[in-house]
Tab-separated table of C-alpha atoms in Angstrom:
chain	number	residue	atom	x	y	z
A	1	UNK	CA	0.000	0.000	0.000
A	2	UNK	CA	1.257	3.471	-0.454
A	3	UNK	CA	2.045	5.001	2.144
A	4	UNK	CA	0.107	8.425	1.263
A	5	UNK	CA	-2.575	6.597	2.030
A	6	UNK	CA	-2.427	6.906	5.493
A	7	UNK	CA	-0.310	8.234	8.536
A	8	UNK	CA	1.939	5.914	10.259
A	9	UNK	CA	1.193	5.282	14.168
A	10	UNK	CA	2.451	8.549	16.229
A	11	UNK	CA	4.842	7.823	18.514
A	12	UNK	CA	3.984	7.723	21.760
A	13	UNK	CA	0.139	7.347	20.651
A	14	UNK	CA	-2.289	8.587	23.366
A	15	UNK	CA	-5.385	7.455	23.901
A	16	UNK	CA	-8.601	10.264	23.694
A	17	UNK	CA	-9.034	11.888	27.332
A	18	UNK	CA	-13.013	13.173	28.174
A	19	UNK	CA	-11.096	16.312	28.051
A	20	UNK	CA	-10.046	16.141	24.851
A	21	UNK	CA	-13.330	14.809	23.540
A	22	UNK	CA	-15.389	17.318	25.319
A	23	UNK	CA	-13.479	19.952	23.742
A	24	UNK	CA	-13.406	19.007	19.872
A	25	UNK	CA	-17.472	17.524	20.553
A	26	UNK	CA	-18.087	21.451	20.952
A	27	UNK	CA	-16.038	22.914	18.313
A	28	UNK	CA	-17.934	20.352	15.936
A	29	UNK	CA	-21.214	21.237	17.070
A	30	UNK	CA	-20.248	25.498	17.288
A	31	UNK	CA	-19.570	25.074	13.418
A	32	UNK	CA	-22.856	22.924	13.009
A	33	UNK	CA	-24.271	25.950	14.324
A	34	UNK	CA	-22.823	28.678	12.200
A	35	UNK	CA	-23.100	26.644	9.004
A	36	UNK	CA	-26.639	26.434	9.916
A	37	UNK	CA	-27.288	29.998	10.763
A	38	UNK	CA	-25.944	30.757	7.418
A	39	UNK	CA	-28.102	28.495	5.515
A	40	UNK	CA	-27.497	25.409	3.307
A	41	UNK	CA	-24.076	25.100	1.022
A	42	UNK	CA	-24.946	25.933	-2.639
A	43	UNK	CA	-25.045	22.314	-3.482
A	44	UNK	CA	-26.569	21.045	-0.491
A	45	UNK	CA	-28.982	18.217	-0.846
A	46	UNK	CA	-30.173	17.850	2.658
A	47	UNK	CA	-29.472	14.079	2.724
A	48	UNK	CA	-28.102	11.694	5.280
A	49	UNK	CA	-24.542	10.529	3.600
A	50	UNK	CA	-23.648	14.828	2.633
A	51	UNK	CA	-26.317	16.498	3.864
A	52	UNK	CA	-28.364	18.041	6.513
A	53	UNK	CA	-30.481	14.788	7.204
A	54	UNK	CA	-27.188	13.494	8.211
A	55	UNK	CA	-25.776	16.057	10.165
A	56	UNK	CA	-28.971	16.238	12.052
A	57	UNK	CA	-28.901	12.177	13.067
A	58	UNK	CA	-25.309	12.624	14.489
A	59	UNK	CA	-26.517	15.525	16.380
A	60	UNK	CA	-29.697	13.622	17.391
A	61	UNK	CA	-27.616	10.714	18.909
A	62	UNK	CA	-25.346	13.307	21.081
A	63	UNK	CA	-29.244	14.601	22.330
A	64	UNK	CA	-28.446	18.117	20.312
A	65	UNK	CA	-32.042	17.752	19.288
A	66	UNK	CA	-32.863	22.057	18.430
A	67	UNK	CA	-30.086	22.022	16.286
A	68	UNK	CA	-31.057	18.379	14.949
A	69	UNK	CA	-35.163	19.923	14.116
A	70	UNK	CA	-33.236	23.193	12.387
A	71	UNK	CA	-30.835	20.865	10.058
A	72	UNK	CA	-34.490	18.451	9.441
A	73	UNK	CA	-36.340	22.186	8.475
A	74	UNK	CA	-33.241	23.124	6.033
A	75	UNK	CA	-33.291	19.115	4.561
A	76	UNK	CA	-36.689	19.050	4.715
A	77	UNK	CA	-37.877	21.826	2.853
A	78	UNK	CA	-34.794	22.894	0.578
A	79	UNK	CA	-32.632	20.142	0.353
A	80	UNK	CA	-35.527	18.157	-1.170
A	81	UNK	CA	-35.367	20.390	-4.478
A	82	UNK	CA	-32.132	19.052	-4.939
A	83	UNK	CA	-32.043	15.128	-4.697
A	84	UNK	CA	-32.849	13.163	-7.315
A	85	UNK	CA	-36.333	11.488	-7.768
A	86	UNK	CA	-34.244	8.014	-8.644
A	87	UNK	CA	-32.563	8.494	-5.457
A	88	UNK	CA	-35.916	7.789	-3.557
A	89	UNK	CA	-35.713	4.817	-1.592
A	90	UNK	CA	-31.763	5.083	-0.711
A	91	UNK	CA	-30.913	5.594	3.356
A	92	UNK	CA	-28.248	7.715	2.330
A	93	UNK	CA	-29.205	9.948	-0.766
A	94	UNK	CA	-33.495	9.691	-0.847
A	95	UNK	CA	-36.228	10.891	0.573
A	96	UNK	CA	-36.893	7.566	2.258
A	97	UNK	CA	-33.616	8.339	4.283
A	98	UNK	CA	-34.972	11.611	5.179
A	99	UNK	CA	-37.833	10.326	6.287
A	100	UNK	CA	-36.478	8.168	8.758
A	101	UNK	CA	-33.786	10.812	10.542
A	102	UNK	CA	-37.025	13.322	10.869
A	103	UNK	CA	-38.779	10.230	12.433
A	104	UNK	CA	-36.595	9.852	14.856
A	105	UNK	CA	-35.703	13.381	15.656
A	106	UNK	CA	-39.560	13.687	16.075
A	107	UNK	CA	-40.307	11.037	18.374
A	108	UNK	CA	-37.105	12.035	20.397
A	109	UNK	CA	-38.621	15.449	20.612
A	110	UNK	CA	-41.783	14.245	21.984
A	111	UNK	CA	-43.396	15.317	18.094
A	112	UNK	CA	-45.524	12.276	17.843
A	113	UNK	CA	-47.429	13.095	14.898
A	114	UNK	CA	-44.775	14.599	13.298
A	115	UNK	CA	-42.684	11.204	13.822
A	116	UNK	CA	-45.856	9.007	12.341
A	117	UNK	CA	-46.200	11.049	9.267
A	118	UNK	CA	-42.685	10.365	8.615
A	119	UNK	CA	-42.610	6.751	9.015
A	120	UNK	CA	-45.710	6.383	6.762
A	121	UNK	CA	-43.604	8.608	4.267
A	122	UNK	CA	-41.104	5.828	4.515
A	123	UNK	CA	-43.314	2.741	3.952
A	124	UNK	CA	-44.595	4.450	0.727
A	125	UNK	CA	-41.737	3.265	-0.993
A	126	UNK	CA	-42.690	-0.037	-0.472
A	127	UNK	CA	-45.526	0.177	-1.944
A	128	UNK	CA	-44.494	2.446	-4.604
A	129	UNK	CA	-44.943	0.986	-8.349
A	130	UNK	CA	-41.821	2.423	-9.217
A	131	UNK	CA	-39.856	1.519	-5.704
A	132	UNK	CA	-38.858	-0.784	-3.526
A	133	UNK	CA	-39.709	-4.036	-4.922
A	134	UNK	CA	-38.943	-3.393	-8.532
A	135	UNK	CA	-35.996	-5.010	-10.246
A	136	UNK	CA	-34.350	-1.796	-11.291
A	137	UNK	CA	-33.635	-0.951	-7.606
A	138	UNK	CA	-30.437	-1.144	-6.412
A	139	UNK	CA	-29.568	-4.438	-3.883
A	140	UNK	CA	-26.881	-2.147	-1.636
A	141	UNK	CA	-26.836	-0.811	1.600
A	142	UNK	CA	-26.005	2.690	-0.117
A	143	UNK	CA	-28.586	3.500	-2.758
A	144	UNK	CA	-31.117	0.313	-2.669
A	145	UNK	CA	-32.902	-2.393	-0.857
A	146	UNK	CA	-30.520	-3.033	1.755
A	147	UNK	CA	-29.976	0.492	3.044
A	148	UNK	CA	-33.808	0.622	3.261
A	149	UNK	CA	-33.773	-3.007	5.067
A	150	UNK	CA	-31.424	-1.166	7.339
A	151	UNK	CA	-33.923	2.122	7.983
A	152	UNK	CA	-36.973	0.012	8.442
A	153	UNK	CA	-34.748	-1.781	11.433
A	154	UNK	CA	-33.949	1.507	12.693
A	155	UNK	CA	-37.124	2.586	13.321
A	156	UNK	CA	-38.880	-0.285	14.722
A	157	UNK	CA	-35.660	-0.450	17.217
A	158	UNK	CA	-36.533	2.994	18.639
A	159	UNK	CA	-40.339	3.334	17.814
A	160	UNK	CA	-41.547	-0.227	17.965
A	161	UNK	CA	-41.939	-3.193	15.758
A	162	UNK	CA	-45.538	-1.758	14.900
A	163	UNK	CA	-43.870	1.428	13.276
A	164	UNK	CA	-42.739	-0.638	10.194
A	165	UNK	CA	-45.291	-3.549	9.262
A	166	UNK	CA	-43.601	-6.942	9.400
A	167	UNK	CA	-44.406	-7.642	6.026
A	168	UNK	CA	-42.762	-5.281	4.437
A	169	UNK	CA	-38.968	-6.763	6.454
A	170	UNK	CA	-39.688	-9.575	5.686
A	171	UNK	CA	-40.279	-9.260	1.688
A	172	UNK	CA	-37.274	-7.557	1.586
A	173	UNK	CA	-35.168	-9.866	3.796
A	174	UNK	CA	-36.499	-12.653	1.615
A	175	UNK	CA	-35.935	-11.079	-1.386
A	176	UNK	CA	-32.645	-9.998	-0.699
A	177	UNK	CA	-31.501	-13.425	0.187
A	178	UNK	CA	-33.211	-15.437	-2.742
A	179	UNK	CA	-31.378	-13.418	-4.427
A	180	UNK	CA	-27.800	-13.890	-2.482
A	181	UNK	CA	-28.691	-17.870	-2.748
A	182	UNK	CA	-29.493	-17.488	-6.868
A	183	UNK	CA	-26.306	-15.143	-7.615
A	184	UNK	CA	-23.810	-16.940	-5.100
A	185	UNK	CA	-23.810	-13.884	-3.293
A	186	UNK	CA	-22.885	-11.478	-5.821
A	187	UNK	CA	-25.030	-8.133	-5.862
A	188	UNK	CA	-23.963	-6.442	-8.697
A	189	UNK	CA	-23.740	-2.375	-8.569
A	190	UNK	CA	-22.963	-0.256	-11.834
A	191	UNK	CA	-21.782	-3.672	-13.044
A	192	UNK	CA	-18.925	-4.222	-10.817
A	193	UNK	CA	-19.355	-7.205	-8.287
A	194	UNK	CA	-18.587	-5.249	-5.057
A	195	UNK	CA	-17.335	-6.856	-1.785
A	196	UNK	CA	-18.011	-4.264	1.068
A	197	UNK	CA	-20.554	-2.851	3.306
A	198	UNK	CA	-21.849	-0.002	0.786
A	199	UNK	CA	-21.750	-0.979	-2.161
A	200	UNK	CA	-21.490	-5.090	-1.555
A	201	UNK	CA	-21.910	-8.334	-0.117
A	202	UNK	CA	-20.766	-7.455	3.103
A	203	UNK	CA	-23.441	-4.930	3.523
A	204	UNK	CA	-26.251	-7.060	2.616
A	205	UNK	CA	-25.387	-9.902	5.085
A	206	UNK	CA	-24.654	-7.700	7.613
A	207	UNK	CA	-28.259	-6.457	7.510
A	208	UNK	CA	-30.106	-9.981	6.894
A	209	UNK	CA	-28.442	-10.538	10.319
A	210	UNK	CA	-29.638	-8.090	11.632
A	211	UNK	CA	-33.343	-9.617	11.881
A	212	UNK	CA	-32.523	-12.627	13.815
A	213	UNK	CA	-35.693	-14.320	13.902
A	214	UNK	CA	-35.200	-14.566	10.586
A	215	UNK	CA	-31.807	-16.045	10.362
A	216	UNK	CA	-32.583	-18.822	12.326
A	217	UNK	CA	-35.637	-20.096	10.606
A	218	UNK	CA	-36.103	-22.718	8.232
A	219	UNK	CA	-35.966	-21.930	4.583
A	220	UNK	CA	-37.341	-23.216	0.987
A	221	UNK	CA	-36.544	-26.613	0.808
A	222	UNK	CA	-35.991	-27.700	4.339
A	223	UNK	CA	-31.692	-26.272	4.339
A	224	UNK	CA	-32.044	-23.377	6.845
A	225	UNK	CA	-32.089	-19.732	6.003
A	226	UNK	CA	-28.846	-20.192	8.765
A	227	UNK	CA	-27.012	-22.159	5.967
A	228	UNK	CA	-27.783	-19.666	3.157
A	229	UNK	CA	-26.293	-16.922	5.102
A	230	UNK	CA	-22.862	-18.955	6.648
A	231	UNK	CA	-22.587	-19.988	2.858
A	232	UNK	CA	-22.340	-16.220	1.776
A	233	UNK	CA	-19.922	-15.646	5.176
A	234	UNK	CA	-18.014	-18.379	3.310
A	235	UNK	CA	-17.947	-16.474	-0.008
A	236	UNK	CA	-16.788	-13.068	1.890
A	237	UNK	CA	-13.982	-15.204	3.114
A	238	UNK	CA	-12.878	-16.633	-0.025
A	239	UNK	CA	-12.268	-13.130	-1.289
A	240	UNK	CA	-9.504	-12.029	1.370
A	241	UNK	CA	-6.581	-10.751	-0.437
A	242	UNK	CA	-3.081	-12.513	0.660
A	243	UNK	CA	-2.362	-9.414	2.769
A	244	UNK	CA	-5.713	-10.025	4.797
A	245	UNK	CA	-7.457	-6.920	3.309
A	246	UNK	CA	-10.424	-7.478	1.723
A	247	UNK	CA	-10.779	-6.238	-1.953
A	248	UNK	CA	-13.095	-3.458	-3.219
A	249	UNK	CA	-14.371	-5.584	-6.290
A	250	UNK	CA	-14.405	-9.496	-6.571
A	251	UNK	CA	-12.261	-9.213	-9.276
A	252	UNK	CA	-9.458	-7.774	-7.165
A	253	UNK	CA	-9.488	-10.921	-5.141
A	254	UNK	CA	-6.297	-12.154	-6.547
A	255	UNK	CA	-4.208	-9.001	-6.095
A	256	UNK	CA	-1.407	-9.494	-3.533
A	257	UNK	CA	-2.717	-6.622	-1.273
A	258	UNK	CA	-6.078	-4.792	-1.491
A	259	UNK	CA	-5.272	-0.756	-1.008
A	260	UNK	CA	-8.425	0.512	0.521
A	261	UNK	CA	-9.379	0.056	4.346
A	262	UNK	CA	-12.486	1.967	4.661
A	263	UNK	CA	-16.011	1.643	5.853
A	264	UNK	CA	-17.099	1.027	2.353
A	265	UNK	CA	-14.176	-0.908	1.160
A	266	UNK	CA	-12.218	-3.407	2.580
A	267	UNK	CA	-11.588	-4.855	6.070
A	268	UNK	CA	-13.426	-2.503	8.143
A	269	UNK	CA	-16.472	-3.932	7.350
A	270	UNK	CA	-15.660	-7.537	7.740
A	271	UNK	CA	-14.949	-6.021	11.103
A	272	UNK	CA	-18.783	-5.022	11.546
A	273	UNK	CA	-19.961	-8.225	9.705
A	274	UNK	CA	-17.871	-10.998	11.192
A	275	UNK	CA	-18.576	-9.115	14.781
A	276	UNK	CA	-22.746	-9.301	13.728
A	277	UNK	CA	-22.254	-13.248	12.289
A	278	UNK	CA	-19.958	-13.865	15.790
A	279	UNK	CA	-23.031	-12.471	18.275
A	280	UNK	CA	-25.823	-14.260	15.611
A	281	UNK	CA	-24.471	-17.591	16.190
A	282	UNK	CA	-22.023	-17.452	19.136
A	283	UNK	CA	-19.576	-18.292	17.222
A	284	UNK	CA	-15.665	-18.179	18.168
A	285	UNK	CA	-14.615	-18.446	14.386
A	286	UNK	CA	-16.149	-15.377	13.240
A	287	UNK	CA	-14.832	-13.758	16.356
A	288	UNK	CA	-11.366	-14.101	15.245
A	289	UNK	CA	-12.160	-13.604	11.682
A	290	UNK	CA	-13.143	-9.972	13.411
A	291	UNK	CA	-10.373	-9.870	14.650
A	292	UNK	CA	-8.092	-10.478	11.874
A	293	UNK	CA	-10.213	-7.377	9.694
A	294	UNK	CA	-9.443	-5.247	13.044
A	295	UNK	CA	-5.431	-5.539	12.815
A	296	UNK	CA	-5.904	-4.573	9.113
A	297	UNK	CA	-7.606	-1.560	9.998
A	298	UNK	CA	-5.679	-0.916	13.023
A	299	UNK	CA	-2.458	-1.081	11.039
A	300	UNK	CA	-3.355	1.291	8.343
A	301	UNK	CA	-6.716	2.878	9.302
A	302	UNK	CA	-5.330	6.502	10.217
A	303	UNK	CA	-6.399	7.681	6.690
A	304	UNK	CA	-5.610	10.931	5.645
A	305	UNK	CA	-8.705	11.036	3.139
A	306	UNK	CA	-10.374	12.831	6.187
A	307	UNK	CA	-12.246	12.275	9.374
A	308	UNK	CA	-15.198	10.822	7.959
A	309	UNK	CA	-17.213	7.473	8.958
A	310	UNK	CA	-16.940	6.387	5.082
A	311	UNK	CA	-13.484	6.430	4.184
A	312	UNK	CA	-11.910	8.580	7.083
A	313	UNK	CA	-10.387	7.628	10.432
A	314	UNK	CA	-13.336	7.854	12.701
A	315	UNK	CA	-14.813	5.289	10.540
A	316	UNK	CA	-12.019	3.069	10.827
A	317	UNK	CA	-12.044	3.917	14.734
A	318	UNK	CA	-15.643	2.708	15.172
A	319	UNK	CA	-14.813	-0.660	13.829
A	320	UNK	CA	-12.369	-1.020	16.615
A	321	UNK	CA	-14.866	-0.048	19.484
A	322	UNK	CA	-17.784	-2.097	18.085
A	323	UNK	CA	-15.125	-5.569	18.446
A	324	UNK	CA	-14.482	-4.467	21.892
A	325	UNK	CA	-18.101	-5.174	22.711
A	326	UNK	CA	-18.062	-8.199	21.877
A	327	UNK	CA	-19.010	-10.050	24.993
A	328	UNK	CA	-17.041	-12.999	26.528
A	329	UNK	CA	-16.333	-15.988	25.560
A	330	UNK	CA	-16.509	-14.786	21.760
A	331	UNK	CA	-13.855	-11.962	23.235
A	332	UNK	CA	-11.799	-12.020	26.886
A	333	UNK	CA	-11.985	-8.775	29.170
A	334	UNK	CA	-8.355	-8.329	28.347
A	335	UNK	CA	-9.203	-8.391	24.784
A	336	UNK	CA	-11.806	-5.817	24.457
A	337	UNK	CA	-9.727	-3.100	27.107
A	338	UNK	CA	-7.537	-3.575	24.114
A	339	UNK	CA	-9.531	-3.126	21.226
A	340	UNK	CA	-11.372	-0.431	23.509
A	341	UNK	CA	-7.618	1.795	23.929
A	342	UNK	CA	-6.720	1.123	20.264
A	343	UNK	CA	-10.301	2.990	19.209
A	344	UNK	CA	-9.570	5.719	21.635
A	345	UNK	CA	-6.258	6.150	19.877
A	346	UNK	CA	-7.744	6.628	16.899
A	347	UNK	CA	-10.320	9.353	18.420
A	348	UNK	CA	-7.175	10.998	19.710
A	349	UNK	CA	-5.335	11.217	16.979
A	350	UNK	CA	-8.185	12.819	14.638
A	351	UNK	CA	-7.637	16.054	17.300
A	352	UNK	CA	-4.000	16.355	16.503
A	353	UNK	CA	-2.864	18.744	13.843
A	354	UNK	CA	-0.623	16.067	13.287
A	355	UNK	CA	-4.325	14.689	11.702
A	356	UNK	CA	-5.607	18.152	10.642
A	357	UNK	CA	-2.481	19.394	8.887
A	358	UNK	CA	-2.070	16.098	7.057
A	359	UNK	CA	-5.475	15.026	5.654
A	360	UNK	CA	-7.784	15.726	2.881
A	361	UNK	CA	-10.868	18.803	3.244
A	362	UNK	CA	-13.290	16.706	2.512
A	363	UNK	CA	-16.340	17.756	-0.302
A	364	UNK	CA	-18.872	18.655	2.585
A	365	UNK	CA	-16.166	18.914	5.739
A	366	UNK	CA	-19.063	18.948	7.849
A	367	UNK	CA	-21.186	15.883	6.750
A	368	UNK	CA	-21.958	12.708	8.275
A	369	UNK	CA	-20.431	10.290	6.333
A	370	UNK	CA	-17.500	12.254	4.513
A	371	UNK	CA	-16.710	14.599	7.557
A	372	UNK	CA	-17.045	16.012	11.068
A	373	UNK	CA	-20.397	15.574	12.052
A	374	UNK	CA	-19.678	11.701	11.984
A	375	UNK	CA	-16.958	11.991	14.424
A	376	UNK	CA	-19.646	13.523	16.784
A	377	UNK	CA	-21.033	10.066	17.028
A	378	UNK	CA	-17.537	8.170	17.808
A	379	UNK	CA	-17.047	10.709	20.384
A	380	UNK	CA	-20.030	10.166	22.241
A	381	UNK	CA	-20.173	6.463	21.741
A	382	UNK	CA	-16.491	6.441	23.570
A	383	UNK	CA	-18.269	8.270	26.457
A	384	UNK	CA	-18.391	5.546	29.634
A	385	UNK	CA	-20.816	7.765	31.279
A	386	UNK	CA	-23.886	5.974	29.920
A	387	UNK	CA	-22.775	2.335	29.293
A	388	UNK	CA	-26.486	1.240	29.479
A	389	UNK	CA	-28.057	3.302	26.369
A	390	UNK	CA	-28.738	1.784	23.235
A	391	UNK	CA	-26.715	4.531	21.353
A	392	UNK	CA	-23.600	3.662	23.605
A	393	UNK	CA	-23.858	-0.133	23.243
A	394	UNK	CA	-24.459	-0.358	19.472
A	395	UNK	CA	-22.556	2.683	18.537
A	396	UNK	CA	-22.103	2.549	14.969
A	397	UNK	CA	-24.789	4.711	12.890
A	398	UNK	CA	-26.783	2.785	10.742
A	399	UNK	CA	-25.169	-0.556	10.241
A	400	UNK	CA	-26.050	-2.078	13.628
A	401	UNK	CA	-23.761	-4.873	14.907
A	402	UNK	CA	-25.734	-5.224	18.611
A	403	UNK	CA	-29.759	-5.277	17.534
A	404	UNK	CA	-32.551	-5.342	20.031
């Protein structure tokens, strides 16, 4: 790999104090606040991965909810001139993403009706002629059926299962893995076969194991919908490059060593996967497997692409701290205090200028998914204050490894 890519480990490498967390947590949020003041960027679509949806869900999870309902007004009623129609469905770029940040901002702001118009916004596009269920959408966790697998989960985690019928989970779940069974687990995108959580395979088993009940039920023909799924964990596998990386495309399977270590490509998300597949089925093998992704991305995850969740160090971070809660025996107490300093390295070292002087400005330096309104979310999920709320067990946004 080149070394551009990313900064070699500081030496000595501190770990994040509250202090220090405290401190950038409130510069992030004092420029959410001017940006907002100021109005929308020119090219501002108000959606979760760039836009205001999204800075508004990482300010909802810190309990900034006034500044969360501003960003939802400016993504709401602007931003929405800007996305694309095609772009409905997707979590990250659509309406239907929208939809589900202003639900939860709503119901966390005591807005019920607010909160129940915007879920039934969401289920429209799965009844929608031109939507969920049509061939032409997308399979991936980023623009297609996956993604909105993922913000139906969401919301029935933190509203209820009665917020998003049953029905329409589980004709996606079983439509997603008829067709992971039919295609060997290949879910082509822009006709590349993609490996990782966005864009890949890795995303789409990570979120049919996220409904449990139906993981471990019998499937067509008497084999298991359990055996489908440790089949396509079998596939993933087969795919490691000989460095241990995981490759972008399937293609790039053969390469000596796979470049990228993001969220969206690469080992980072076998972390989150093999972690989800370890917890599923108590499993020890996948434990290690998450293991394995995790020195990967601990060994060259300081990227200087930015401080983003998507291909940025806080992203990269995350995976560390979701491993460390893995519970025992799947991972010993000395194991996760480990994993659980390494992450808190990482969150340190994004407040260096070391980090700031080194690394790429971001497109939108203030998103979600790109930039600093993501690292909001690693900060607070570090916080030991509150070890029993959901948002601090199952800290990463939107690709859940620790379900209810």
């Amino acid at each position: 790999m080149r070394p551009s890519r990313y900064f070699p480990h500081p030496s000595p490498f501190p770990e994040c104090s509250r202090e220090t967390a405290r401190a950038l947590s409130t510069a992030i949020v004092s420029e959410l606040r001017k940006e907002t003041a100021a109005g929308p960027p020119s090219r501002e679509d108000g959606c979760v991965y760039t836009g205001a949806a999204g800075k508004a869900y990482c300010l909802y999870r810190i309990g900034e909810l006034d500044l969360a309902s501003q960003l939802l007004h400016l993504s709401l009623h602007q931003g929405s001139k800007r996305r694309r129609p095609s772009d409905g469905l997707s979590l990250m770029c659509g309406e239907a993403g929208v939809a589900v940040v202003a639900a939860l901002v709503s119901h966390a702001s005591g807005k019920t009706e607010t909160a129940q118009k915007m879920v039934d916004k969401f289920c429209s596009f799965a009844a929608s002629s031109s939507g969920l269920m049509t061939s032409k959408a997308d399979d991936e966790w980023l623009y297609g059926k996956t993604g909105f697998l993922v913000g139906a989960l969401e919301l029935r985690r933190v509203l209820g299962n009665q917020a998003v019928p049953s029905q329409i989970v589980e004709s996606v779940w079983n439509g997603l893995l008829r067709k992971g069974v039919s295609t060997g687990w290949v879910f082509p995108w822009h006709g590349e076969e993609y490996v990782g959580a966005a864009h890949g395979t890795m995303g789409v088993l990570h979120a049919l194991m996220s409904v449990p009940e139906m993981c471990l039920a019998g499937g067509a023909g008497g084999s298991g919908n359990r055996e489908a799924l440790e089949a396509g964990l079998r596939t993933v596998l087969g795919w490691k490059c000989p460095d241990g990386n995981f490759p972008a495309v399937v293609e790039e399977k053969s390469q000596q060593m796979s470049e990228l270590v993001h969220f969206c490509h690469g080992a980072p998300g076998a972390v989150l996967l093999f972690s989800r597949a370890a917890l599923l089925f108590s499993s020890q093998a996948y434990a290690r497997e998450a293991v394995a992704a995790a020195e990967i991305v601990y060994s060259r995850g300081l990227l200087r692409k930015g401080p983003g969740l998507c291909h940025g160090v806080a992203g990269n971070g995350f995976a560390l701290l979701v491993l460390s809660r893995l519970p025992p025996p799947l991972l010993s107490a000395s194991e996760s205090e480990r994993w659980r300093s390494r992450a808190r390295q990482f969150a340190h070292f994004i407040s260096t200028d070391e980090f700031r002087n080194g690394s790429r400005q971001p497109d939108t330096p203030l998103s979600m998914w790109e930039g600093w309104a993501g690292v909001l979310t690693f900060l607070k999920a570090l916080s030991p204050s509150e070890p029993d709320k959901g948002d601090n067990l199952d800290p990463f946004p939107l690709f859940s490894v620790f379900p209810v």
